[in-house]
Coordinates of N, CA and C and ligand atoms in Angstrom, one line a residue:
M35 N 0.9 -1.2 0.1 CA 0.0 0.0 0.0 C 0.9 1.2 0.1
S36 N 0.3 2.4 -0.3 CA 1.0 3.6 -0.3 C 1.6 3.9 1.0
T37 N 2.7 4.7 1.1 CA 3.0 5.2 2.5 C 2.2 6.2 3.2
G38 N 1.2 6.9 2.1 CA 0.3 7.8 2.7 C -1.0 7.3 3.2
A39 N -1.8 8.0 3.6 CA -3.2 7.7 4.2 C -4.0 7.4 3.0
R40 N -5.0 6.5 3.4 CA -6.1 6.5 2.1 C -7.3 6.9 3.0
E41 N -8.0 7.7 2.4 CA -9.2 8.5 3.0 C -10.4 8.3 2.0
V42 N -11.8 8.2 2.6 CA -13.0 8.0 2.2 C -13.7 9.1 2.3
L43 N -14.2 9.8 1.4 CA -15.0 11.0 1.6 C -16.4 10.9 1.0
V44 N -17.4 11.1 1.7 CA -18.6 10.9 1.1 C -19.5 12.2 1.0
H45 N -20.2 12.4 -0.2 CA -20.7 13.7 -0.5 C -22.3 13.0 -0.6
P46 N -23.3 14.0 -0.7 CA -24.6 13.6 -0.6 C -25.0 13.1 -1.8
D47 N -24.5 13.6 -3.2 CA -24.9 13.2 -4.4 C -23.9 13.6 -5.5
K48 N -24.2 12.9 -6.7 CA -23.1 13.2 -7.6 C -22.5 14.6 -8.0
D49 N -23.8 15.5 -7.8 CA -23.6 16.9 -8.2 C -22.5 17.7 -7.1
A50 N -22.8 17.2 -6.0 CA -22.0 17.8 -4.5 C -20.6 17.1 -4.6
L51 N -20.6 16.0 -5.1 CA -19.4 15.2 -5.3 C -18.5 16.1 -6.2
A52 N -19.1 16.2 -7.5 CA -18.2 17.0 -8.7 C -17.6 18.2 -8.1
Q53 N -18.5 18.9 -7.5 CA -18.2 20.2 -7.1 C -17.2 20.3 -5.9
A54 N -17.3 19.4 -5.1 CA -16.3 19.3 -4.0 C -15.0 18.8 -4.6
V55 N -15.0 18.1 -5.5 CA -13.6 17.6 -6.0 C -13.1 18.5 -7.0
A56 N -13.9 19.2 -7.5 CA -13.4 20.3 -8.5 C -12.8 21.6 -7.7
D57 N -13.4 22.0 -6.4 CA -13.1 22.7 -5.6 C -11.5 22.4 -5.0
R58 N -11.5 21.2 -4.6 CA -10.2 20.7 -3.8 C -9.1 20.5 -5.0
L59 N -9.5 20.0 -6.3 CA -8.4 19.7 -7.4 C -7.9 21.4 -7.6
S60 N -8.7 22.3 -7.8 CA -8.1 23.8 -8.0 C -7.1 24.3 -6.9
T61 N -7.6 23.9 -5.7 CA -6.7 24.4 -4.6 C -5.3 23.4 -4.7
R62 N -5.3 22.2 -4.7 CA -4.3 21.3 -4.7 C -3.4 21.9 -5.8
L63 N -3.9 22.1 -7.1 CA -2.9 22.4 -8.1 C -2.4 23.7 -7.9
A64 N -3.1 24.7 -7.4 CA -2.7 26.0 -7.1 C -1.5 26.1 -6.2
D65 N -1.8 25.2 -5.0 CA -0.7 24.9 -4.1 C 0.6 24.4 -4.5
A66 N 0.4 23.5 -5.6 CA 1.5 23.0 -6.3 C 2.3 24.0 -7.0
Q67 N 1.5 24.7 -7.7 CA 2.1 26.0 -8.5 C 2.8 27.1 -7.7
A68 N 2.2 27.2 -6.5 CA 2.8 28.1 -5.5 C 4.3 27.7 -5.0
A69 N 4.2 26.3 -4.9 CA 5.3 25.7 -4.4 C 6.5 25.6 -5.2
R70 N 6.1 25.1 -6.6 CA 7.1 24.6 -7.4 C 7.0 25.3 -8.9
G71 N 5.9 26.2 -9.1 CA 6.0 26.9 -10.0 C 5.2 26.3 -11.2
T72 N 4.9 25.1 -11.1 CA 4.1 24.3 -11.9 C 3.4 23.2 -11.3
A73 N 2.5 22.6 -12.2 CA 1.6 21.4 -11.5 C 1.2 20.6 -12.8
S74 N 0.8 19.2 -12.4 CA 0.6 18.2 -13.4 C -0.7 17.4 -12.8
V75 N -1.6 17.2 -13.8 CA -2.7 16.3 -13.4 C -3.0 15.3 -14.5
V76 N -3.6 14.3 -14.0 CA -3.9 13.1 -15.1 C -5.3 13.0 -15.1
L77 N -6.0 13.1 -16.2 CA -7.4 13.2 -16.3 C -7.9 11.7 -16.6
T78 N -9.2 11.6 -16.1 CA -9.9 10.2 -16.6 C -10.9 10.4 -17.3
G79 N -11.6 9.5 -18.0 CA -12.7 9.5 -18.7 C -13.6 9.0 -17.8
G80 N -15.1 9.2 -18.6 CA -16.2 8.6 -18.1 C -17.2 9.7 -17.4
R81 N -18.2 9.4 -16.9 CA -19.2 10.4 -16.5 C -18.8 11.4 -15.4
N82 N -18.1 10.5 -14.3 CA -17.6 11.2 -13.3 C -16.4 12.1 -13.4
G83 N -15.7 11.6 -14.2 CA -14.4 12.3 -14.6 C -14.6 13.8 -15.4
N84 N -15.7 13.4 -16.2 CA -16.0 14.6 -17.0 C -17.0 15.5 -16.4
A85 N -17.7 15.2 -15.3 CA -18.6 16.0 -14.5 C -17.6 16.8 -13.6
L86 N -16.5 16.1 -13.2 CA -15.7 17.0 -12.4 C -15.0 18.2 -13.2
L87 N -14.7 18.0 -14.4 CA -14.3 19.1 -15.4 C -15.3 20.1 -15.6
A88 N -16.5 19.5 -15.8 CA -17.7 20.7 -16.0 C -17.9 21.3 -14.8
A89 N -17.8 20.8 -13.6 CA -18.0 21.6 -12.4 C -16.8 22.5 -12.3
L90 N -15.6 22.3 -12.8 CA -14.6 23.2 -12.5 C -14.7 24.4 -13.9
A91 N -15.1 23.9 -14.8 CA -15.6 25.0 -15.9 C -16.7 26.0 -15.5
A92 N -17.5 25.4 -14.6 CA -18.8 26.2 -14.1 C -18.5 27.1 -12.9
S93 N -17.2 26.8 -12.5 CA -17.1 27.6 -11.0 C -15.8 28.6 -11.2
P94 N -16.0 29.9 -11.6 CA -15.0 30.7 -12.0 C -14.0 30.8 -10.7
E95 N -14.5 30.7 -9.4 CA -13.4 30.9 -8.4 C -12.5 29.8 -8.3
A96 N -13.0 28.5 -8.5 CA -12.1 27.5 -8.6 C -11.2 27.4 -9.9
R97 N -11.8 27.8 -10.9 CA -11.2 27.8 -12.2 C -9.9 28.9 -12.2
E98 N -10.3 30.0 -11.5 CA -9.2 31.1 -11.7 C -8.1 30.9 -10.7
R99 N -8.2 30.0 -9.7 CA -7.3 29.5 -8.7 C -5.9 29.2 -9.4
I100 N -6.1 28.4 -10.6 CA -5.1 27.7 -11.5 C -4.6 28.5 -12.4
D101 N -3.2 28.6 -12.6 CA -2.6 29.3 -13.7 C -2.6 28.1 -14.7
W102 N -3.4 28.2 -15.7 CA -3.6 27.1 -16.8 C -2.3 27.1 -17.7
S103 N -1.7 28.1 -17.8 CA -0.4 28.0 -18.6 C 0.7 27.1 -18.1
R104 N 0.5 27.2 -16.6 CA 1.7 26.3 -16.0 C 1.2 25.0 -15.5
L105 N 0.2 24.4 -16.5 CA -0.2 23.1 -15.9 C 0.0 22.0 -16.9
D106 N 0.6 20.9 -16.7 CA 0.7 19.8 -17.6 C -0.6 18.9 -17.3
V107 N -1.2 18.5 -18.4 CA -2.3 17.7 -18.6 C -1.9 16.4 -19.2
W108 N -2.1 15.4 -18.6 CA -2.0 14.1 -19.1 C -3.2 13.2 -19.2
W109 N -3.3 12.0 -19.5 CA -4.3 11.0 -19.5 C -4.0 9.8 -18.9
G110 N -5.1 9.1 -18.2 CA -4.7 7.9 -17.6 C -5.1 6.9 -18.6
D111 N -5.9 6.9 -19.4 CA -6.3 6.0 -20.4 C -6.9 6.8 -21.5
E112 N -7.1 6.2 -22.6 CA -7.8 6.4 -23.9 C -8.6 5.5 -24.5
R113 N -9.9 5.7 -25.2 CA -10.2 4.8 -26.2 C -9.4 4.9 -27.4
F114 N -8.9 3.8 -28.0 CA -8.2 3.9 -29.2 C -8.8 4.1 -30.3
L115 N -9.4 5.3 -30.6 CA -10.2 5.7 -31.8 C -9.6 6.8 -32.7
P116 N -10.1 7.2 -33.7 CA -9.6 8.1 -34.6 C -9.7 9.5 -34.0
E117 N -8.6 10.4 -34.4 CA -8.6 11.7 -33.9 C -10.0 12.3 -34.0
G118 N -10.5 12.9 -33.2 CA -11.5 14.0 -33.1 C -13.0 12.9 -33.0
D119 N -12.7 11.7 -32.7 CA -13.9 10.9 -32.3 C -14.6 11.5 -31.1
P120 N -15.9 11.6 -31.1 CA -16.3 12.2 -29.8 C -16.4 11.2 -28.6
E121 N -16.0 9.9 -28.8 CA -16.0 9.1 -27.7 C -14.5 9.2 -27.2
R122 N -13.6 9.8 -27.7 CA -12.1 9.8 -27.0 C -12.3 10.7 -25.9
N123 N -11.6 10.4 -24.7 CA -11.5 10.9 -23.7 C -10.8 12.4 -23.7
H124 N -9.9 12.3 -24.5 CA -9.3 13.7 -25.0 C -10.5 14.8 -25.4
A125 N -11.4 14.3 -26.4 CA -12.5 15.0 -26.9 C -13.4 15.5 -25.9
Q126 N -13.8 14.5 -25.1 CA -14.7 14.9 -24.0 C -14.2 15.8 -22.8
A127 N -12.9 15.7 -22.6 CA -12.3 16.7 -21.6 C -12.0 18.1 -22.1
H128 N -11.9 18.1 -23.4 CA -11.9 19.4 -24.3 C -13.3 20.0 -24.2
E129 N -14.2 19.3 -24.3 CA -15.6 19.8 -24.5 C -16.1 20.3 -23.2
A130 N -15.7 19.6 -22.1 CA -16.2 19.6 -20.8 C -15.4 20.9 -20.0
L131 N -14.1 21.1 -20.4 CA -13.3 22.3 -19.8 C -12.1 22.7 -20.5
L132 N -11.5 21.8 -21.2 CA -10.1 22.4 -21.7 C -10.3 23.3 -22.7
D133 N -11.3 23.4 -23.5 CA -11.2 24.5 -24.7 C -11.7 25.7 -24.0
A134 N -12.0 25.8 -22.7 CA -12.5 27.1 -22.2 C -11.5 27.8 -21.3
V135 N -10.3 27.0 -21.0 CA -9.3 27.6 -20.1 C -8.0 28.0 -21.2
P136 N -7.1 28.6 -20.6 CA -5.9 29.1 -21.5 C -4.7 28.3 -21.3
L137 N -4.8 27.0 -21.5 CA -3.7 26.1 -21.3 C -2.5 26.4 -22.5
D138 N -1.3 25.8 -21.9 CA -0.3 26.0 -23.1 C -0.5 24.8 -23.8
P139 N -0.7 24.7 -25.1 CA -1.1 23.4 -26.0 C 0.2 22.5 -25.9
A140 N 1.2 23.0 -25.7 CA 2.5 22.1 -25.7 C 2.4 21.4 -24.4
R141 N 1.6 21.7 -23.3 CA 1.4 21.0 -22.2 C 0.4 20.2 -21.9
V142 N -0.3 20.2 -23.1 CA -1.6 19.1 -22.9 C -1.2 17.8 -23.8
H143 N -1.1 16.8 -23.2 CA -0.3 15.6 -23.6 C -1.5 14.3 -23.9
A144 N -2.1 14.6 -25.1 CA -3.1 13.6 -25.4 C -2.4 12.0 -25.8
M145 N -3.0 11.1 -25.6 CA -2.7 9.8 -26.0 C -2.8 9.7 -27.4
P146 N -2.0 9.0 -28.1 CA -2.3 8.9 -29.8 C -3.7 8.6 -30.1
P147 N -4.1 9.1 -31.2 CA -5.5 8.3 -31.8 C -5.0 7.0 -32.8
S148 N -6.2 6.5 -32.9 CA -5.9 5.2 -33.7 C -5.6 5.3 -35.1
D149 N -5.7 6.6 -35.6 CA -5.6 6.8 -37.1 C -4.2 7.6 -37.1
G150 N -3.6 8.1 -38.3 CA -2.4 8.8 -38.1 C -1.2 8.0 -37.9
H151 N -0.3 8.4 -37.3 CA 1.2 7.7 -37.2 C 1.0 6.3 -36.9
Y152 N 0.2 6.2 -35.8 CA 0.3 4.9 -35.1 C -0.9 3.9 -35.6
A153 N -1.4 4.2 -36.8 CA -2.7 3.7 -37.3 C -2.9 2.1 -36.8
G154 N -3.8 2.0 -36.1 CA -4.0 0.4 -35.7 C -3.0 -0.3 -35.0
D155 N -2.2 0.6 -34.4 CA -1.2 -0.3 -33.9 C -1.2 0.4 -32.2
A156 N -1.9 -0.3 -31.3 CA -2.1 0.3 -30.0 C -0.9 0.0 -29.2
E157 N 0.1 -0.8 -29.5 CA 1.4 -1.1 -28.9 C 2.2 0.1 -29.2
A158 N 2.4 0.5 -30.4 CA 3.5 1.6 -30.7 C 2.8 2.9 -30.2
A159 N 1.4 3.0 -30.2 CA 0.9 4.3 -29.6 C 1.3 4.3 -28.2
A160 N 1.2 3.1 -27.6 CA 1.3 3.2 -26.1 C 3.0 3.4 -25.7
E161 N 3.6 2.8 -26.6 CA 5.1 3.1 -26.4 C 5.6 4.5 -26.6
A162 N 4.7 5.1 -27.6 CA 5.2 6.6 -27.9 C 4.5 7.4 -26.7
Y163 N 3.5 7.3 -26.3 CA 3.1 7.9 -24.9 C 4.1 7.7 -23.8
A164 N 4.6 6.5 -23.7 CA 5.5 6.1 -22.5 C 6.8 7.0 -22.8
T165 N 7.1 7.2 -24.0 CA 8.3 7.9 -24.3 C 8.2 9.4 -24.0
E166 N 6.9 10.1 -24.2 CA 6.7 11.2 -23.9 C 6.5 11.5 -22.3
L167 N 6.1 10.5 -21.7 CA 6.2 10.7 -20.2 C 7.6 10.5 -19.8
A168 N 8.5 9.7 -20.3 CA 9.8 9.6 -19.8 C 10.5 10.9 -20.2
A169 N 10.2 11.8 -21.2 CA 11.0 13.0 -21.5 C 10.5 14.1 -20.6
A170 N 9.1 13.9 -20.2 CA 8.5 15.1 -19.4 C 9.5 15.8 -18.2
D171 N 10.0 14.9 -17.4 CA 10.8 15.3 -16.2 C 12.0 15.8 -16.5
G172 N 12.8 15.6 -17.8 CA 14.0 15.9 -17.8 C 15.4 15.0 -17.2
D173 N 14.8 14.2 -16.3 CA 15.8 13.3 -15.8 C 15.8 12.0 -16.3
P174 N 16.8 11.5 -16.9 CA 16.7 10.1 -17.7 C 16.2 9.0 -16.8
A175 N 16.6 9.4 -15.6 CA 16.1 8.1 -14.6 C 14.6 8.0 -14.2
V176 N 14.1 9.1 -14.5 CA 12.7 9.2 -14.2 C 11.7 8.8 -15.5
R177 N 11.0 7.8 -15.4 CA 10.1 7.4 -16.4 C 8.9 8.0 -16.6
V178 N 8.5 8.4 -15.5 CA 6.9 9.1 -15.2 C 7.0 10.2 -14.4
P179 N 6.6 11.5 -14.7 CA 6.9 12.5 -13.9 C 6.0 12.4 -12.6
A180 N 6.3 13.1 -11.6 CA 5.5 12.8 -10.3 C 4.3 13.7 -10.1
F181 N 3.3 13.0 -10.8 CA 2.1 13.8 -11.0 C 1.5 14.3 -9.8
D182 N 1.0 15.5 -9.6 CA 0.6 16.0 -8.4 C -0.8 15.3 -7.9
V183 N -1.6 15.3 -8.8 CA -3.0 14.5 -8.9 C -3.3 13.6 -10.0
L184 N -3.4 12.3 -9.6 CA -3.9 11.4 -10.8 C -5.5 11.0 -10.6
L185 N -6.2 11.3 -11.5 CA -7.8 11.0 -11.3 C -8.3 9.6 -11.8
L186 N -9.0 9.0 -11.1 CA -9.4 7.7 -11.7 C -11.1 7.6 -11.4
G187 N -11.7 7.4 -12.5 CA -13.0 6.9 -12.4 C -13.2 5.4 -11.9
V188 N -14.0 5.0 -11.2 CA -14.1 3.6 -10.7 C -15.3 3.0 -11.7
G189 N -15.0 2.1 -12.5 CA -16.0 1.3 -13.1 C -16.9 0.2 -12.2
P190 N -17.9 0.0 -12.6 CA -18.9 -1.0 -11.8 C -18.3 -2.3 -11.5
D191 N -17.2 -2.6 -12.3 CA -16.4 -4.0 -12.1 C -15.1 -3.6 -11.4
T192 N -15.0 -2.4 -10.8 CA -13.8 -2.0 -10.1 C -12.7 -1.6 -11.1
H193 N -12.9 -1.4 -12.3 CA -11.8 -1.2 -13.1 C -11.6 0.4 -12.9
V194 N -10.2 0.7 -13.2 CA -9.9 2.0 -13.1 C -8.9 2.4 -14.5
A195 N -8.9 3.2 -15.1 CA -8.3 3.6 -16.3 C -8.8 2.7 -17.3
S196 N -8.0 1.8 -17.9 CA -8.5 0.8 -18.8 C -7.9 -0.5 -18.2
L197 N -7.7 -0.6 -16.9 CA -7.2 -1.8 -16.1 C -8.4 -2.5 -15.6
F198 N -8.6 -3.7 -16.4 CA -9.9 -4.5 -16.2 C -9.5 -5.7 -15.1
P199 N -10.5 -6.1 -14.2 CA -10.1 -7.3 -13.4 C -9.7 -8.3 -14.3
E200 N -8.8 -9.2 -13.7 CA -8.1 -10.4 -14.5 C -7.4 -10.0 -15.7
H201 N -7.3 -8.9 -16.1 CA -6.7 -8.7 -17.6 C -5.2 -8.4 -17.4
P202 N -4.5 -8.8 -18.4 CA -3.2 -9.1 -18.3 C -2.4 -7.7 -18.1
A203 N -3.0 -6.7 -18.6 CA -2.5 -5.4 -18.3 C -2.2 -4.9 -17.0
L204 N -3.0 -5.7 -16.1 CA -2.9 -5.3 -14.6 C -1.5 -6.0 -14.2
R205 N -1.0 -7.1 -14.8 CA 0.1 -7.6 -14.4 C 1.5 -6.9 -14.7
E206 N 1.3 -6.0 -15.6 CA 2.6 -5.1 -16.0 C 3.3 -4.5 -15.0
T207 N 4.7 -4.8 -14.8 CA 5.4 -4.2 -14.0 C 6.5 -3.4 -14.5
E208 N 6.8 -3.6 -15.6 CA 7.8 -2.6 -16.2 C 7.4 -1.5 -17.1
R209 N 6.6 -1.7 -18.2 CA 6.1 -0.8 -19.1 C 5.1 0.2 -18.3
T210 N 5.1 1.5 -18.6 CA 4.4 2.6 -17.9 C 3.0 2.8 -18.8
V211 N 3.2 2.3 -19.9 CA 1.8 2.5 -20.9 C 1.6 1.2 -21.7
V212 N 0.4 0.8 -21.8 CA 0.4 -0.6 -22.6 C -1.1 -0.5 -23.4
G213 N -1.2 -1.1 -24.5 CA -2.3 -1.3 -25.0 C -3.2 -2.2 -24.6
V214 N -4.5 -2.2 -24.6 CA -5.4 -3.0 -24.1 C -6.3 -3.5 -25.2
H215 N -6.5 -4.8 -25.3 CA -7.4 -5.4 -26.4 C -8.5 -6.1 -25.4
G216 N -9.8 -6.2 -26.2 CA -10.8 -6.9 -25.7 C -11.2 -6.6 -24.3
A217 N -11.2 -5.2 -24.2 CA -11.7 -4.4 -22.9 C -13.1 -4.8 -22.9
P218 N -13.9 -4.9 -21.6 CA -15.2 -5.4 -21.5 C -16.1 -3.9 -21.6
K219 N -15.5 -2.7 -21.4 CA -16.2 -1.6 -21.5 C -15.9 -1.0 -23.0
P220 N -16.7 -0.9 -23.9 CA -16.3 -0.5 -25.2 C -15.7 0.9 -25.1
P221 N -14.7 1.4 -26.3 CA -14.4 0.4 -27.3 C -13.5 -0.6 -26.7
P222 N -13.3 -1.8 -27.4 CA -12.4 -2.9 -26.9 C -11.0 -2.5 -26.9
T223 N -10.5 -1.8 -28.0 CA -9.1 -1.3 -27.7 C -8.7 -0.1 -27.2
R224 N -7.9 0.0 -26.2 CA -7.5 1.3 -25.4 C -5.9 1.2 -25.2
L225 N -5.7 2.4 -24.6 CA -4.3 2.5 -24.1 C -4.3 2.9 -22.7
T226 N -3.5 2.4 -21.9 CA -3.7 2.8 -20.4 C -2.3 2.8 -19.7
L227 N -2.3 3.8 -18.7 CA -1.4 3.7 -17.8 C -1.3 2.6 -17.2
T228 N -0.1 2.1 -16.8 CA -0.1 0.6 -15.7 C -0.1 1.1 -14.5
L229 N -0.1 0.0 -13.6 CA -0.1 0.3 -12.1 C 1.1 1.0 -11.6
P230 N 2.3 0.7 -12.1 CA 3.7 1.3 -11.7 C 3.4 2.7 -12.0
A231 N 2.8 2.9 -13.1 CA 2.9 4.4 -13.5 C 1.8 5.3 -12.7
I232 N 0.5 4.6 -12.4 CA -0.5 5.1 -11.5 C 0.4 5.4 -10.2
R233 N 0.9 4.5 -9.7 CA 1.5 4.5 -8.3 C 2.6 5.7 -8.2
S234 N 3.2 6.2 -9.5 CA 4.1 7.2 -9.4 C 3.6 8.6 -9.0
A235 N 2.2 8.8 -8.9 CA 1.7 9.9 -8.7 C 1.6 10.3 -7.1
E236 N 2.0 11.6 -7.0 CA 1.8 11.9 -5.4 C 0.7 11.5 -4.8
E237 N -0.5 11.9 -5.5 CA -1.8 11.8 -5.0 C -2.7 11.0 -6.0
V238 N -3.5 10.1 -5.8 CA -4.4 9.2 -6.6 C -5.8 9.5 -6.0
W239 N -6.8 10.1 -6.8 CA -8.1 10.5 -6.3 C -8.9 9.7 -7.3
L240 N -9.8 8.8 -6.4 CA -10.7 7.8 -7.2 C -12.0 8.5 -7.0
L241 N -12.7 8.3 -8.2 CA -14.2 9.0 -8.1 C -15.3 8.0 -8.3
A242 N -16.3 7.8 -7.6 CA -17.4 6.8 -7.8 C -18.8 7.5 -7.3
A243 N -19.7 7.6 -8.2 CA -21.0 7.9 -7.8 C -22.2 7.2 -8.3
G244 N -23.2 6.9 -7.5 CA -24.3 6.3 -8.2 C -24.4 4.7 -7.6
E245 N -25.6 4.5 -7.6 CA -25.8 3.1 -6.9 C -25.1 1.7 -7.7
D246 N -24.9 2.1 -9.0 CA -24.3 1.1 -9.8 C -22.8 0.9 -9.5
K247 N -22.2 1.6 -8.5 CA -20.8 1.6 -8.1 C -20.8 1.0 -6.7
A248 N -21.9 0.9 -6.1 CA -21.9 0.5 -4.5 C -21.1 -0.9 -4.2
D249 N -21.4 -1.9 -5.3 CA -20.6 -3.1 -4.9 C -19.2 -2.9 -5.5
A250 N -19.0 -2.2 -6.2 CA -17.5 -2.2 -6.7 C -16.8 -1.4 -5.6
V251 N -17.4 -0.4 -5.0 CA -16.7 0.2 -4.0 C -16.5 -0.6 -2.8
A252 N -17.4 -1.2 -2.5 CA -17.3 -2.1 -1.3 C -16.4 -3.4 -1.3
L253 N -16.3 -3.7 -2.6 CA -15.1 -4.9 -2.8 C -13.9 -4.1 -2.7
A254 N -13.7 -3.0 -3.5 CA -12.5 -2.6 -3.6 C -11.9 -2.2 -2.3
L255 N -12.6 -1.7 -1.4 CA -12.2 -1.1 0.0 C -12.1 -2.2 0.9
S256 N -12.5 -3.3 0.6 CA -12.6 -4.5 1.4 C -11.4 -5.3 1.7
G257 N -10.3 -5.0 0.8 CA -8.9 -5.6 1.0 C -8.9 -6.6 0.0
P258 N -9.4 -6.7 -1.3 CA -9.2 -7.7 -2.3 C -8.0 -7.7 -2.7
G259 N -7.8 -8.8 -3.8 CA -6.6 -8.7 -4.4 C -6.5 -8.0 -5.6
E260 N -5.2 -7.6 -6.0 CA -5.0 -6.4 -7.2 C -5.6 -6.8 -8.5
L261 N -5.6 -8.4 -8.8 CA -6.2 -8.6 -10.0 C -7.9 -8.7 -9.9
Q262 N -8.2 -8.9 -8.6 CA -9.8 -9.1 -8.5 C -10.3 -7.6 -8.5
A263 N -9.7 -6.8 -7.9 CA -10.2 -5.3 -7.9 C -9.2 -4.3 -8.2
P264 N -9.1 -4.0 -9.4 CA -8.0 -3.0 -10.0 C -7.9 -1.7 -9.2
A265 N -9.1 -1.3 -8.7 CA -9.4 0.2 -7.8 C -8.5 -0.2 -6.7
A266 N -8.5 -1.3 -6.2 CA -7.9 -1.3 -5.0 C -6.3 -1.4 -5.0
A267 N -6.0 -1.7 -6.3 CA -4.3 -1.5 -6.5 C -3.9 -0.1 -6.9
A268 N -4.7 1.0 -6.9 CA -4.4 2.1 -7.3 C -4.2 3.1 -6.1
Y269 N -2.9 3.4 -5.9 CA -2.8 4.3 -4.6 C -1.5 5.2 -5.0
G270 N -1.6 6.4 -4.4 CA -0.4 7.3 -4.6 C 0.7 7.3 -3.6
R271 N 1.9 8.1 -4.0 CA 2.9 7.9 -3.0 C 2.7 8.5 -1.8
S272 N 1.9 9.4 -1.5 CA 1.7 10.0 -0.2 C 0.2 10.2 0.2
R273 N -0.7 9.9 -0.9 CA -2.1 10.1 -0.3 C -3.0 9.5 -1.5
T274 N -4.1 8.7 -0.9 CA -5.1 8.1 -1.9 C -6.6 8.5 -1.2
L275 N -7.2 9.3 -2.1 CA -8.5 9.5 -1.8 C -9.6 9.2 -2.5
W276 N -10.7 8.6 -1.8 CA -11.8 7.9 -2.6 C -12.8 9.2 -2.3
F277 N -13.4 9.6 -3.5 CA -14.5 10.4 -3.2 C -15.9 9.7 -4.0
L278 N -16.8 9.7 -2.9 CA -17.9 8.9 -3.3 C -19.3 9.7 -3.1
D279 N -20.3 9.3 -3.7 CA -21.6 9.9 -3.1 C -22.1 8.8 -2.2
E280 N -23.3 9.3 -1.6 CA -24.0 8.4 -0.7 C -24.5 7.1 -1.3
A281 N -24.8 7.3 -2.4 CA -25.2 6.0 -3.2 C -24.1 5.0 -3.6
A282 N -22.9 5.5 -3.7 CA -22.0 4.8 -4.1 C -21.2 4.1 -2.9
A283 N -21.5 4.8 -1.8 CA -21.1 4.5 -0.4 C -22.0 3.5 0.5
S284 N -23.0 3.2 -0.3 CA -24.3 2.7 0.5 C -23.8 1.2 1.0
R285 N -22.9 0.4 0.4 CA -22.8 -1.0 0.6 C -21.4 -1.0 1.6
L286 N -20.7 0.1 2.1 CA -19.5 0.1 3.1 C -20.2 -0.1 4.4
P287 N -19.2 -0.9 5.0 CA -19.6 -1.2 6.5 C -20.0 0.3 7.1
A288 N -20.9 0.0 8.2 CA -21.4 1.3 8.8 C -20.2 2.2 9.2
R289 N -20.5 3.5 8.7 CA -19.2 4.4 9.1 C -19.6 5.2 10.2
Ligands
6PG341 O1 -12.3 5.4 -20.8 C1 -13.1 5.4 -19.7 O2 -14.3 5.1 -20.1 C2 -12.6 5.9 -18.5 O3 -11.3 6.1 -18.3 C3 -12.9 4.6 -17.6 O4 -12.0 4.2 -16.5 C4 -14.0 5.3 -16.4 O5 -13.4 6.4 -15.7 C5 -14.7 4.5 -15.5 O6 -15.1 3.4 -16.4 C6 -15.8 5.0 -14.8 O7 -17.0 5.8 -15.8 P1 -18.0 6.4 -15.4 O8 -17.6 7.4 -14.5 O9 -18.8 6.9 -16.5 O10 -18.8 5.4 -14.7

């Protein structure tokens, strides 16, 4: 487990959850920028990940805390689809927030699309992103920058990023990014950070809202094996936060 604490924070509903995480994320990134002059965040796809971005877009106070020109934006996973496909996490993040804030385009690190240079070759695309990660820190010994916050939506089967239960990608201990084939959540081909890359983050924040996540949350927080519940294997170097709404927390032991 991480050296830091794991905390479970429960909010009344998904809207309150999204607003609270947006507020906390903007403060955390602003603090990182105050301390180091820069910050980095890893985005996640899905409803909760995009709701968080939309909440940030809708909150001028939270949005304006961040110096967007000094923020590095990465992705934890991507659906391996053509550039511009509205189902890409990159496209959905731009629609929810990124098009509305003054980011430095050179610091927005999209995972490669399935057309273009790596047409149809998820492994080559994954390797290219791993190379981009390794180049980010400037220190050849560092293969993944120490992300300030790495966001993860939690699937109803406890998957995070595109790491699905019992899937080979979960067992990867060397590579930082891999291609995923036969994913149970469409589309079947994806790119994903691996557990070693996820665990390089300073803080890992997991998001789950809704009744359909209650069993996954209860399983993941019950101490299962990493192959059985990938969300349980996702933790940060100094802190791991679970952000839930009441519905997703409804099957946890009485708090
Ligand atoms: O590509 C994706 O779909 C996401 O990266 C995936 O990991 C998502 O975060 C979870 O499936 C939760 O999605 P929901 O928040 O929509 O339930």
